[in-house]
Amino acid sequence: MPTTNDFDYKRYLNLVKQRKTLFLVTALAVMTITVIVSYVLPEKYEAKCTVFIEKALINELVRGFAVTPSMEDKIKGLNYAMASRPLLQKVVSDLDLNLGKNGDTDTLISQFQKDTKVELRDKENLFTISYTGENPKRARDYVNTLVRRYIEENSSSIRAESYGASKFLSEQITVLKEKMDKAEAEVSRFRMEKGSVATADPAALEREISGAQQRIDEIAFRKAQLEASRNQLKKHNPAQMRLQTLEKKLEEMRVEYTDRYPEVMRLKSEIESVREQALASSGQARLGGAEMQELERIDAELRVLRSAESKQYANIASSRAMLRNIPAARAELEQLERDKANQKQVYDQLVTRHGQSEFSKQMEVEDKGTTFRIVDPAVLPVKPISPNRIAIILGGIAGGLAVAFGLVLLLDYYDESVKSLDGLKALGLPVLAVIPKMQIPAEIKLQKAHDVRLYAISACYFSLILIVLLLELLQIPLFSSSLNSLQLKQYLSQAVGQFK
């Protein structure tokens, strides 16, 4: 005796046997509804078109000379381009599908966008456009028109881009040429005005300053010697001593002031006056002719030394000023040269790009670049892709059996009558005796005849469902409204032609 945990299949078979009429009617009804639904659902046909992106050999030959769109650039955004509203509006217009009302046309375009699919196969350089619709002829015409329109629009847009790029580069080259000429003029002007400062050698200037300072020291030493000799000659003449003091003071003032400075002019006038007094004094008479000539020679040499010393000081000041201005002048020259080089680099790049643009434009005009080639145009679909009647019918058969069996179990679950001895014992009541069901032969015979008729009818009905399934497996549809109507028109047109 099986335990309670074992699957009691005999019990379930008895339940089905007891309610066989309900089971069979329910199962066949569900199967029938499923078959009807599979034929009531609208048929959807799919039209496909395969396009090959052909890369011309000339692209490899002109690599570096022309800029042509790559395959990756062409398929980038292909889904969006195929589903764009302007393109679909042109397709609708070509197919003469304008419905008159904007709302209806927009609905049609939205439906096209929803049912159009683009599949990219990068490794094979292919892409496939497919459309699913209820009308097979419309699906075929729509896919072929969409592909044709896309290829035309793509080619025209690339040509327009090539012309626009070439024009833009020409304008930019003119602007850059003016900027480059201006930069060259700025560099030339700076070299003329401050080129000597920017190109000066700081080490050479340092050497010049050091040499000038050394010459000043030598001049100072020589002046000291001459002053000593002069003082020796003029030590007995007070006027000469006064003149010597004034000349020394004048020499010191000339270092800081020019000869037109009022104090310098006054001092020079006073020196002339004292010189005349010294010549007229008695001390002058005591100087001999040789001594007088020596004194004049010393004075002349002192004047030469003072002039040379002033020039050396001026040279030192000029060199130091140039030394201070060298960094700024060099920085400004470097900036001007950098700007000029940048402008020239950009100009050269634009000229190169313009040449490539002209070459690319000519290639696009003559269709020498990457092109699209339709390798498998859309044909009239004969077999619908949906609904999948085989799967629906098989599902209906399995579902019918499951629903019928579930209904039997549900009725048995809610049936509270005692169905067996074990069920009665489970209530805790004593069982005195078991009386078997009395079976009348006539009733048994009638029941068997009823069961035979029920099984026969059910088998025949189920056989019809299996025949429908078999026809679908053999791809012989029973009902196909859109395709039958199309075939009927073809048959009628052929018959009329033969009759004429």
mmCIF file of C-alpha atoms in Angstrom, residues 9-10 120 203 257 277 286 316 432 499:
data_model
loop_
_atom_site.group_PDB
_atom_site.id
_atom_site.type_symbol
_atom_site.label_atom_id
_atom_site.label_comp_id
_atom_site.label_asym_id
_atom_site.label_seq_id
_atom_site.Cartn_x
_atom_site.Cartn_y
_atom_site.Cartn_z
ATOM 1 C CA TYR A 9 -1.652 8.458 -9.968
ATOM 2 C CA LYS A 10 -4.475 5.901 -9.858
ATOM 3 C CA LEU A 120 24.611 45.825 -37.908
ATOM 4 C CA ALA A 203 78.886 88.400 -21.346
ATOM 5 C CA TYR A 257 75.561 118.050 -14.958
ATOM 6 C CA GLN A 277 94.165 137.203 -12.952
ATOM 7 C CA ARG A 286 108.411 134.241 -12.376
ATOM 8 C CA ILE A 316 79.132 102.149 -18.941
ATOM 9 C CA LEU A 432 -19.833 -1.539 10.568
ATOM 10 C CA PHE A 499 -9.307 34.640 -71.968
#
